[in-house]
Amino acid sequence: MATQQAYRPETPPHPDHLWIWEKHVYLDEFRRSWLPIVIKSEGKFQVIMRQEDVTLGDAMTPNQLVPYELPLMWQLYPEESSETWRTCYLN
């Protein structure tokens, strides 16, 4: 019978920023990759980001990503009651 607890790596903190790397792949300040899950309903859409390790291709420039329905950068704004992600649309 095992007497030691299973090893669990420390969970890194939530990222403060997510930058687009290539279509459907964002990177945070820890170089972790995040994949957007887009849910569309009644003319609105919600984006859920899921952290998943993926093989990265070459970084894309903003010109290569036009048109793209999601923002090129997300920034976390912690508030008292909840955490809010805001976006910056770059042209």
PDB file of C-alpha atoms in Angstrom:
ATOM      1  CA  MET A   1       0.000   0.000   0.000  1.00  0.00           C
ATOM      2  CA  ALA A   2       1.314   3.430  -0.967  1.00  0.00           C
ATOM      3  CA  THR A   3       2.222   5.739   1.866  1.00  0.00           C
ATOM      4  CA  GLN A   4       2.999   8.848  -0.204  1.00  0.00           C
ATOM      5  CA  GLN A   5       0.533  11.192  -1.827  1.00  0.00           C
ATOM      6  CA  ALA A   6       0.437  11.297  -5.617  1.00  0.00           C
ATOM      7  CA  TYR A   7       2.557  14.036  -7.160  1.00  0.00           C
ATOM      8  CA  ARG A   8       0.497  16.971  -8.386  1.00  0.00           C
ATOM      9  CA  PRO A   9       2.334  19.879 -10.015  1.00  0.00           C
ATOM     10  CA  GLU A  10       1.441  23.288  -8.664  1.00  0.00           C
ATOM     11  CA  THR A  11      -1.314  24.918 -10.662  1.00  0.00           C
ATOM     12  CA  PRO A  12       0.011  28.113 -12.247  1.00  0.00           C
ATOM     13  CA  PRO A  13      -2.000  31.293 -11.753  1.00  0.00           C
ATOM     14  CA  HIS A  14      -4.572  32.437 -14.274  1.00  0.00           C
ATOM     15  CA  PRO A  15      -2.974  34.489 -17.045  1.00  0.00           C
ATOM     16  CA  ASP A  16      -3.290  38.270 -17.159  1.00  0.00           C
ATOM     17  CA  HIS A  17      -3.111  38.437 -20.950  1.00  0.00           C
ATOM     18  CA  LEU A  18      -3.774  36.187 -23.915  1.00  0.00           C
ATOM     19  CA  TRP A  19      -2.234  37.071 -27.283  1.00  0.00           C
ATOM     20  CA  ILE A  20      -3.145  35.447 -30.571  1.00  0.00           C
ATOM     21  CA  TRP A  21      -0.389  33.229 -31.947  1.00  0.00           C
ATOM     22  CA  GLU A  22      -2.204  31.685 -34.871  1.00  0.00           C
ATOM     23  CA  LYS A  23      -5.852  31.163 -35.751  1.00  0.00           C
ATOM     24  CA  HIS A  24      -7.630  29.494 -32.831  1.00  0.00           C
ATOM     25  CA  VAL A  25      -4.511  29.481 -30.611  1.00  0.00           C
ATOM     26  CA  TYR A  26      -3.631  32.087 -27.978  1.00  0.00           C
ATOM     27  CA  LEU A  27      -0.546  32.222 -25.737  1.00  0.00           C
ATOM     28  CA  ASP A  28      -0.336  33.637 -22.233  1.00  0.00           C
ATOM     29  CA  GLU A  29       2.610  35.222 -20.446  1.00  0.00           C
ATOM     30  CA  PHE A  30       3.704  31.745 -19.281  1.00  0.00           C
ATOM     31  CA  ARG A  31       3.755  30.508 -22.942  1.00  0.00           C
ATOM     32  CA  ARG A  32       0.831  28.180 -22.279  1.00  0.00           C
ATOM     33  CA  SER A  33      -1.508  27.690 -25.219  1.00  0.00           C
ATOM     34  CA  TRP A  34      -5.241  28.414 -24.963  1.00  0.00           C
ATOM     35  CA  LEU A  35      -7.946  27.338 -27.394  1.00  0.00           C
ATOM     36  CA  PRO A  36     -11.172  29.331 -27.777  1.00  0.00           C
ATOM     37  CA  ILE A  37     -14.537  27.583 -27.747  1.00  0.00           C
ATOM     38  CA  VAL A  38     -17.098  29.894 -29.372  1.00  0.00           C
ATOM     39  CA  ILE A  39     -20.771  29.488 -28.461  1.00  0.00           C
ATOM     40  CA  LYS A  40     -23.179  31.446 -30.672  1.00  0.00           C
ATOM     41  CA  SER A  41     -26.837  31.929 -29.850  1.00  0.00           C
ATOM     42  CA  GLU A  42     -29.457  34.573 -30.548  1.00  0.00           C
ATOM     43  CA  GLY A  43     -27.054  36.929 -32.293  1.00  0.00           C
ATOM     44  CA  LYS A  44     -24.565  36.890 -29.400  1.00  0.00           C
ATOM     45  CA  PHE A  45     -21.505  34.807 -28.812  1.00  0.00           C
ATOM     46  CA  GLN A  46     -19.637  33.691 -25.746  1.00  0.00           C
ATOM     47  CA  VAL A  47     -16.020  32.568 -25.721  1.00  0.00           C
ATOM     48  CA  ILE A  48     -14.694  29.981 -23.303  1.00  0.00           C
ATOM     49  CA  MET A  49     -10.923  29.575 -23.210  1.00  0.00           C
ATOM     50  CA  ARG A  50      -9.471  26.148 -22.521  1.00  0.00           C
ATOM     51  CA  GLN A  51      -5.813  25.658 -21.688  1.00  0.00           C
ATOM     52  CA  GLU A  52      -4.371  22.815 -23.734  1.00  0.00           C
ATOM     53  CA  ASP A  53      -0.827  22.047 -24.835  1.00  0.00           C
ATOM     54  CA  VAL A  54      -0.637  22.111 -28.621  1.00  0.00           C
ATOM     55  CA  THR A  55       2.165  22.095 -31.160  1.00  0.00           C
ATOM     56  CA  LEU A  56       2.642  25.677 -32.253  1.00  0.00           C
ATOM     57  CA  GLY A  57       3.037  26.687 -35.844  1.00  0.00           C
ATOM     58  CA  ASP A  58       4.609  29.954 -36.976  1.00  0.00           C
ATOM     59  CA  ALA A  59       3.260  33.102 -35.362  1.00  0.00           C
ATOM     60  CA  MET A  60       0.836  34.985 -37.585  1.00  0.00           C
ATOM     61  CA  THR A  61       0.842  38.744 -38.125  1.00  0.00           C
ATOM     62  CA  PRO A  62      -2.339  40.788 -37.634  1.00  0.00           C
ATOM     63  CA  ASN A  63      -2.572  41.215 -41.419  1.00  0.00           C
ATOM     64  CA  GLN A  64      -2.644  37.427 -41.852  1.00  0.00           C
ATOM     65  CA  LEU A  65      -5.480  37.146 -39.340  1.00  0.00           C
ATOM     66  CA  VAL A  66      -7.856  39.635 -41.038  1.00  0.00           C
ATOM     67  CA  PRO A  67     -10.770  39.007 -40.992  1.00  0.00           C
ATOM     68  CA  TYR A  68     -10.975  37.086 -37.718  1.00  0.00           C
ATOM     69  CA  GLU A  69     -14.043  37.059 -35.495  1.00  0.00           C
ATOM     70  CA  LEU A  70     -12.144  37.012 -32.189  1.00  0.00           C
ATOM     71  CA  PRO A  71      -9.916  39.753 -30.758  1.00  0.00           C
ATOM     72  CA  LEU A  72      -6.159  39.572 -31.116  1.00  0.00           C
ATOM     73  CA  MET A  73      -5.630  40.138 -27.373  1.00  0.00           C
ATOM     74  CA  TRP A  74      -7.556  39.497 -24.145  1.00  0.00           C
ATOM     75  CA  GLN A  75      -6.704  41.153 -20.827  1.00  0.00           C
ATOM     76  CA  LEU A  76      -7.937  40.110 -17.384  1.00  0.00           C
ATOM     77  CA  TYR A  77      -9.393  42.796 -15.111  1.00  0.00           C
ATOM     78  CA  PRO A  78      -9.964  41.356 -11.620  1.00  0.00           C
ATOM     79  CA  GLU A  79     -12.874  42.925  -9.834  1.00  0.00           C
ATOM     80  CA  GLU A  80     -14.321  42.465  -6.363  1.00  0.00           C
ATOM     81  CA  SER A  81     -17.167  40.153  -7.368  1.00  0.00           C
ATOM     82  CA  SER A  82     -15.720  38.402 -10.420  1.00  0.00           C
ATOM     83  CA  GLU A  83     -12.939  38.396 -12.951  1.00  0.00           C
ATOM     84  CA  THR A  84     -13.698  40.092 -16.253  1.00  0.00           C
ATOM     85  CA  TRP A  85     -11.872  39.584 -19.512  1.00  0.00           C
ATOM     86  CA  ARG A  86     -11.768  42.592 -21.813  1.00  0.00           C
ATOM     87  CA  THR A  87     -10.650  42.666 -25.368  1.00  0.00           C
ATOM     88  CA  CYS A  88      -8.750  45.016 -27.583  1.00  0.00           C
ATOM     89  CA  TYR A  89      -9.693  45.010 -31.251  1.00  0.00           C
ATOM     90  CA  LEU A  90      -6.665  45.892 -33.331  1.00  0.00           C
ATOM     91  CA  ASN A  91      -6.985  46.748 -37.019  1.00  0.00           C
TER      92      ASN A  91
END
